[in-house]
Amino acid sequence: MLLAFTVGCSENVLLDEQNSKRLNYNFKISDLKNIDQTLSKQRYSYSTNVDKRYVAVITYQSKNATIKQYLVNKDGIVELTIPKDSPFIISLHANRTITYTWNVKNSIDNELIKLENRSWINVPIPKSEKDKDGANYDRQNFYFKSLKSGSEKLVMRYEHQSEHRDEFFEITFKIKIED
């Protein structure tokens, strides 16, 4: 079931949210030039388990958008079906108080999907987390465009920005693009 969401909600972070009704919902995008501002006001779920993360995938056409959130284990797989000729965003929690960032780790077929942009958005900290050291709910957004039908694998890793470390979180997206 999808829920409508009102932009501007004061509590837009859900910790360890298990209610599937809140994991997927529709919203409006009035101007694509301000998409990061719109996305920063959306509702995202977060896991407090270090071996699990919520991934948000945003698809949109015209002014209508849908967020689907997936709880993924470390080294997990997310299977996505995206319409051909459609933009989509993979949005991942990335704590800016530490020196880790999300990166694409494999080559992708630019004839199937194209990485068009990436950005950081600020998401307000929930009141219950405000004074905790290291609390940060910012997100890294990766903007893609599906170009033609087919299948693509996308590997993304949350890793240290400047040093090679064995501590990282990796997710594989199996993307099916359909007409």
PDB file of C-alpha atoms in Angstrom:
ATOM      1  CA  MET A   1       0.000   0.000   0.000  1.00  0.00           C
ATOM      2  CA  LEU A   2       1.276   3.501  -0.771  1.00  0.00           C
ATOM      3  CA  LEU A   3       0.730   6.484   1.480  1.00  0.00           C
ATOM      4  CA  ALA A   4       0.477  10.086   0.428  1.00  0.00           C
ATOM      5  CA  PHE A   5       3.003  12.294   2.186  1.00  0.00           C
ATOM      6  CA  THR A   6       2.819  15.960   2.968  1.00  0.00           C
ATOM      7  CA  VAL A   7       6.077  17.803   2.323  1.00  0.00           C
ATOM      8  CA  GLY A   8       7.357  19.774   5.300  1.00  0.00           C
ATOM      9  CA  CYS A   9       6.737  17.200   8.014  1.00  0.00           C
ATOM     10  CA  SER A  10       8.787  18.070  11.115  1.00  0.00           C
ATOM     11  CA  GLU A  11       9.753  14.462  11.947  1.00  0.00           C
ATOM     12  CA  ASN A  12      10.983  12.999   8.686  1.00  0.00           C
ATOM     13  CA  VAL A  13      13.382  10.377  10.064  1.00  0.00           C
ATOM     14  CA  LEU A  14      12.095   7.026  11.281  1.00  0.00           C
ATOM     15  CA  LEU A  15      14.510   4.904  13.305  1.00  0.00           C
ATOM     16  CA  ASP A  16      14.257   1.147  12.788  1.00  0.00           C
ATOM     17  CA  GLU A  17      10.897   1.596  11.081  1.00  0.00           C
ATOM     18  CA  GLN A  18       9.218  -1.749  10.417  1.00  0.00           C
ATOM     19  CA  ASN A  19       5.786  -0.537   9.308  1.00  0.00           C
ATOM     20  CA  SER A  20       5.677  -1.246   5.566  1.00  0.00           C
ATOM     21  CA  LYS A  21       2.959   1.375   5.160  1.00  0.00           C
ATOM     22  CA  ARG A  22       5.563   4.055   5.850  1.00  0.00           C
ATOM     23  CA  LEU A  23       8.352   2.550   3.767  1.00  0.00           C
ATOM     24  CA  ASN A  24       6.716   3.253   0.401  1.00  0.00           C
ATOM     25  CA  TYR A  25       4.745   6.357  -0.515  1.00  0.00           C
ATOM     26  CA  ASN A  26       3.997   8.884  -3.240  1.00  0.00           C
ATOM     27  CA  PHE A  27       4.717  12.607  -3.256  1.00  0.00           C
ATOM     28  CA  LYS A  28       4.811  15.535  -5.693  1.00  0.00           C
ATOM     29  CA  ILE A  29       7.842  17.203  -7.235  1.00  0.00           C
ATOM     30  CA  SER A  30       6.891  20.686  -8.384  1.00  0.00           C
ATOM     31  CA  ASP A  31      10.238  21.684  -9.902  1.00  0.00           C
ATOM     32  CA  LEU A  32      13.075  19.308 -10.817  1.00  0.00           C
ATOM     33  CA  LYS A  33      15.579  22.148 -10.386  1.00  0.00           C
ATOM     34  CA  ASN A  34      14.842  22.006  -6.655  1.00  0.00           C
ATOM     35  CA  ILE A  35      14.659  18.229  -6.343  1.00  0.00           C
ATOM     36  CA  ASP A  36      17.281  18.044  -3.568  1.00  0.00           C
ATOM     37  CA  GLN A  37      15.277  20.510  -1.495  1.00  0.00           C
ATOM     38  CA  THR A  38      12.130  18.416  -2.010  1.00  0.00           C
ATOM     39  CA  LEU A  39      13.969  15.176  -1.179  1.00  0.00           C
ATOM     40  CA  SER A  40      15.407  16.654   2.020  1.00  0.00           C
ATOM     41  CA  LYS A  41      11.832  17.032   3.305  1.00  0.00           C
ATOM     42  CA  GLN A  42      10.820  13.419   2.702  1.00  0.00           C
ATOM     43  CA  ARG A  43      10.462  10.635   5.258  1.00  0.00           C
ATOM     44  CA  TYR A  44      13.313   8.099   5.435  1.00  0.00           C
ATOM     45  CA  SER A  45      13.838   5.042   7.610  1.00  0.00           C
ATOM     46  CA  TYR A  46      17.159   4.289   9.327  1.00  0.00           C
ATOM     47  CA  SER A  47      18.502   1.182  10.958  1.00  0.00           C
ATOM     48  CA  THR A  48      20.562   1.421  14.118  1.00  0.00           C
ATOM     49  CA  ASN A  49      22.087  -1.989  13.291  1.00  0.00           C
ATOM     50  CA  VAL A  50      25.585  -1.558  11.765  1.00  0.00           C
ATOM     51  CA  ASP A  51      25.035  -4.540   9.433  1.00  0.00           C
ATOM     52  CA  LYS A  52      21.757  -3.227   7.981  1.00  0.00           C
ATOM     53  CA  ARG A  53      20.833  -0.104   6.047  1.00  0.00           C
ATOM     54  CA  TYR A  54      17.719   1.301   4.510  1.00  0.00           C
ATOM     55  CA  VAL A  55      18.014   2.239   0.851  1.00  0.00           C
ATOM     56  CA  ALA A  56      15.522   4.635  -0.715  1.00  0.00           C
ATOM     57  CA  VAL A  57      14.840   4.433  -4.444  1.00  0.00           C
ATOM     58  CA  ILE A  58      12.938   7.346  -5.917  1.00  0.00           C
ATOM     59  CA  THR A  59      11.317   7.133  -9.332  1.00  0.00           C
ATOM     60  CA  TYR A  60       9.487  10.009 -10.928  1.00  0.00           C
ATOM     61  CA  GLN A  61       7.587  10.976 -14.027  1.00  0.00           C
ATOM     62  CA  SER A  62       6.214  14.418 -14.650  1.00  0.00           C
ATOM     63  CA  LYS A  63       5.474  15.781 -11.147  1.00  0.00           C
ATOM     64  CA  ASN A  64       4.687  12.440  -9.491  1.00  0.00           C
ATOM     65  CA  ALA A  65       7.296  10.586  -7.470  1.00  0.00           C
ATOM     66  CA  THR A  66       7.414   7.357  -5.498  1.00  0.00           C
ATOM     67  CA  ILE A  67       9.826   6.362  -2.749  1.00  0.00           C
ATOM     68  CA  LYS A  68      10.387   2.666  -2.081  1.00  0.00           C
ATOM     69  CA  GLN A  69      12.638   1.805   0.845  1.00  0.00           C
ATOM     70  CA  TYR A  70      14.457  -1.486   1.289  1.00  0.00           C
ATOM     71  CA  LEU A  71      16.139  -2.856   4.412  1.00  0.00           C
ATOM     72  CA  VAL A  72      19.408  -4.354   3.167  1.00  0.00           C
ATOM     73  CA  ASN A  73      21.983  -6.481   4.974  1.00  0.00           C
ATOM     74  CA  LYS A  74      25.705  -5.876   4.481  1.00  0.00           C
ATOM     75  CA  ASP A  75      26.690  -7.375   1.084  1.00  0.00           C
ATOM     76  CA  GLY A  76      22.990  -7.566   0.287  1.00  0.00           C
ATOM     77  CA  ILE A  77      21.173  -7.401  -3.030  1.00  0.00           C
ATOM     78  CA  VAL A  78      18.336  -5.087  -4.033  1.00  0.00           C
ATOM     79  CA  GLU A  79      16.345  -6.026  -7.125  1.00  0.00           C
ATOM     80  CA  LEU A  80      14.799  -3.064  -8.939  1.00  0.00           C
ATOM     81  CA  THR A  81      12.521  -2.778 -11.951  1.00  0.00           C
ATOM     82  CA  ILE A  82      12.715   0.634 -13.613  1.00  0.00           C
ATOM     83  CA  PRO A  83      10.710   1.818 -16.629  1.00  0.00           C
ATOM     84  CA  LYS A  84      12.708   2.573 -19.787  1.00  0.00           C
ATOM     85  CA  ASP A  85      13.462   6.284 -20.374  1.00  0.00           C
ATOM     86  CA  SER A  86      12.832   7.037 -16.717  1.00  0.00           C
ATOM     87  CA  PRO A  87      14.940   8.944 -14.205  1.00  0.00           C
ATOM     88  CA  PHE A  88      15.540   7.317 -10.830  1.00  0.00           C
ATOM     89  CA  ILE A  89      17.480   8.164  -7.694  1.00  0.00           C
ATOM     90  CA  ILE A  90      19.247   5.885  -5.263  1.00  0.00           C
ATOM     91  CA  SER A  91      19.367   7.670  -1.908  1.00  0.00           C
ATOM     92  CA  LEU A  92      21.632   6.345   0.853  1.00  0.00           C
ATOM     93  CA  HIS A  93      22.258   7.455   4.425  1.00  0.00           C
ATOM     94  CA  ALA A  94      25.770   8.888   4.712  1.00  0.00           C
ATOM     95  CA  ASN A  95      26.946  10.342   8.010  1.00  0.00           C
ATOM     96  CA  ARG A  96      29.025  13.466   7.310  1.00  0.00           C
ATOM     97  CA  THR A  97      30.566  13.421  10.786  1.00  0.00           C
ATOM     98  CA  ILE A  98      32.811  10.522   9.701  1.00  0.00           C
ATOM     99  CA  THR A  99      35.096  10.160   6.681  1.00  0.00           C
ATOM    100  CA  TYR A 100      33.021   7.583   4.798  1.00  0.00           C
ATOM    101  CA  THR A 101      31.163   8.085   1.537  1.00  0.00           C
ATOM    102  CA  TRP A 102      29.206   6.032  -1.007  1.00  0.00           C
ATOM    103  CA  ASN A 103      30.902   5.181  -4.307  1.00  0.00           C
ATOM    104  CA  VAL A 104      29.954   3.235  -7.418  1.00  0.00           C
ATOM    105  CA  LYS A 105      32.430   0.320  -7.512  1.00  0.00           C
ATOM    106  CA  ASN A 106      31.825  -1.226 -10.934  1.00  0.00           C
ATOM    107  CA  SER A 107      31.640  -0.076 -14.527  1.00  0.00           C
ATOM    108  CA  ILE A 108      28.105   0.315 -15.795  1.00  0.00           C
ATOM    109  CA  ASP A 109      26.817   0.063 -19.355  1.00  0.00           C
ATOM    110  CA  ASN A 110      26.101   3.702 -20.235  1.00  0.00           C
ATOM    111  CA  GLU A 111      23.808   2.512 -23.004  1.00  0.00           C
ATOM    112  CA  LEU A 112      21.447   1.013 -20.389  1.00  0.00           C
ATOM    113  CA  ILE A 113      21.705   3.389 -17.445  1.00  0.00           C
ATOM    114  CA  LYS A 114      23.591   6.620 -17.082  1.00  0.00           C
ATOM    115  CA  LEU A 115      24.774   8.237 -13.856  1.00  0.00           C
ATOM    116  CA  GLU A 116      23.810  11.860 -14.426  1.00  0.00           C
ATOM    117  CA  ASN A 117      24.582  13.485 -11.094  1.00  0.00           C
ATOM    118  CA  ARG A 118      25.220  12.953  -7.411  1.00  0.00           C
ATOM    119  CA  SER A 119      24.529  15.186  -4.450  1.00  0.00           C
ATOM    120  CA  TRP A 120      24.332  15.412  -0.668  1.00  0.00           C
ATOM    121  CA  ILE A 121      21.155  16.480   1.095  1.00  0.00           C
ATOM    122  CA  ASN A 122      20.639  17.524   4.689  1.00  0.00           C
ATOM    123  CA  VAL A 123      17.867  15.754   6.526  1.00  0.00           C
ATOM    124  CA  PRO A 124      16.810  17.202   9.889  1.00  0.00           C
ATOM    125  CA  ILE A 125      17.824  15.218  12.948  1.00  0.00           C
ATOM    126  CA  PRO A 126      14.854  13.892  14.933  1.00  0.00           C
ATOM    127  CA  LYS A 127      14.249  15.590  18.268  1.00  0.00           C
ATOM    128  CA  SER A 128      15.121  12.391  20.129  1.00  0.00           C
ATOM    129  CA  GLU A 129      18.604  12.333  18.525  1.00  0.00           C
ATOM    130  CA  LYS A 130      19.506  16.077  18.556  1.00  0.00           C
ATOM    131  CA  ASP A 131      22.151  16.172  21.298  1.00  0.00           C
ATOM    132  CA  LYS A 132      23.831  12.835  20.568  1.00  0.00           C
ATOM    133  CA  ASP A 133      27.461  12.924  19.419  1.00  0.00           C
ATOM    134  CA  GLY A 134      27.855  11.955  15.774  1.00  0.00           C
ATOM    135  CA  ALA A 135      24.118  12.025  15.048  1.00  0.00           C
ATOM    136  CA  ASN A 136      23.696  12.851  11.385  1.00  0.00           C
ATOM    137  CA  TYR A 137      20.995  11.795   8.935  1.00  0.00           C
ATOM    138  CA  ASP A 138      22.322  13.335   5.717  1.00  0.00           C
ATOM    139  CA  ARG A 139      21.978  11.389   2.493  1.00  0.00           C
ATOM    140  CA  GLN A 140      23.927  10.878  -0.688  1.00  0.00           C
ATOM    141  CA  ASN A 141      21.757  10.827  -3.786  1.00  0.00           C
ATOM    142  CA  PHE A 142      22.793   9.233  -7.078  1.00  0.00           C
ATOM    143  CA  TYR A 143      20.742  10.381 -10.085  1.00  0.00           C
ATOM    144  CA  PHE A 144      20.376   7.887 -12.932  1.00  0.00           C
ATOM    145  CA  LYS A 145      18.487   7.718 -16.202  1.00  0.00           C
ATOM    146  CA  SER A 146      17.365   4.402 -17.707  1.00  0.00           C
ATOM    147  CA  LEU A 147      17.934   4.475 -21.447  1.00  0.00           C
ATOM    148  CA  LYS A 148      16.839   1.159 -22.941  1.00  0.00           C
ATOM    149  CA  SER A 149      15.513  -2.243 -21.932  1.00  0.00           C
ATOM    150  CA  GLY A 150      17.925  -4.702 -20.359  1.00  0.00           C
ATOM    151  CA  SER A 151      19.574  -5.679 -17.091  1.00  0.00           C
ATOM    152  CA  GLU A 152      22.437  -4.019 -15.241  1.00  0.00           C
ATOM    153  CA  LYS A 153      24.329  -4.702 -12.038  1.00  0.00           C
ATOM    154  CA  LEU A 154      25.361  -1.728  -9.917  1.00  0.00           C
ATOM    155  CA  VAL A 155      27.685  -2.183  -6.925  1.00  0.00           C
ATOM    156  CA  MET A 156      27.809   0.621  -4.356  1.00  0.00           C
ATOM    157  CA  ARG A 157      30.102   0.736  -1.362  1.00  0.00           C
ATOM    158  CA  TYR A 158      30.123   2.905   1.766  1.00  0.00           C
ATOM    159  CA  GLU A 159      33.849   3.248   2.367  1.00  0.00           C
ATOM    160  CA  HIS A 160      36.543   5.457   3.854  1.00  0.00           C
ATOM    161  CA  GLN A 161      37.195   8.475   1.639  1.00  0.00           C
ATOM    162  CA  SER A 162      40.984   8.497   1.662  1.00  0.00           C
ATOM    163  CA  GLU A 163      42.307   5.196   3.041  1.00  0.00           C
ATOM    164  CA  HIS A 164      41.836   1.580   2.027  1.00  0.00           C
ATOM    165  CA  ARG A 165      40.122  -0.163   4.928  1.00  0.00           C
ATOM    166  CA  ASP A 166      38.529  -3.558   5.286  1.00  0.00           C
ATOM    167  CA  GLU A 167      35.533  -1.939   6.996  1.00  0.00           C
ATOM    168  CA  PHE A 168      32.876  -1.071   4.431  1.00  0.00           C
ATOM    169  CA  PHE A 169      29.226  -1.689   3.591  1.00  0.00           C
ATOM    170  CA  GLU A 170      28.464  -2.910   0.081  1.00  0.00           C
ATOM    171  CA  ILE A 171      25.147  -3.250  -1.749  1.00  0.00           C
ATOM    172  CA  THR A 172      24.525  -4.780  -5.171  1.00  0.00           C
ATOM    173  CA  PHE A 173      21.596  -3.458  -7.180  1.00  0.00           C
ATOM    174  CA  LYS A 174      20.228  -5.763  -9.858  1.00  0.00           C
ATOM    175  CA  ILE A 175      18.384  -3.361 -12.141  1.00  0.00           C
ATOM    176  CA  LYS A 176      15.910  -4.555 -14.752  1.00  0.00           C
ATOM    177  CA  ILE A 177      14.830  -1.908 -17.246  1.00  0.00           C
ATOM    178  CA  GLU A 178      11.502  -2.612 -18.941  1.00  0.00           C
ATOM    179  CA  ASP A 179       9.460  -0.980 -21.713  1.00  0.00           C
TER     180      ASP A 179
END
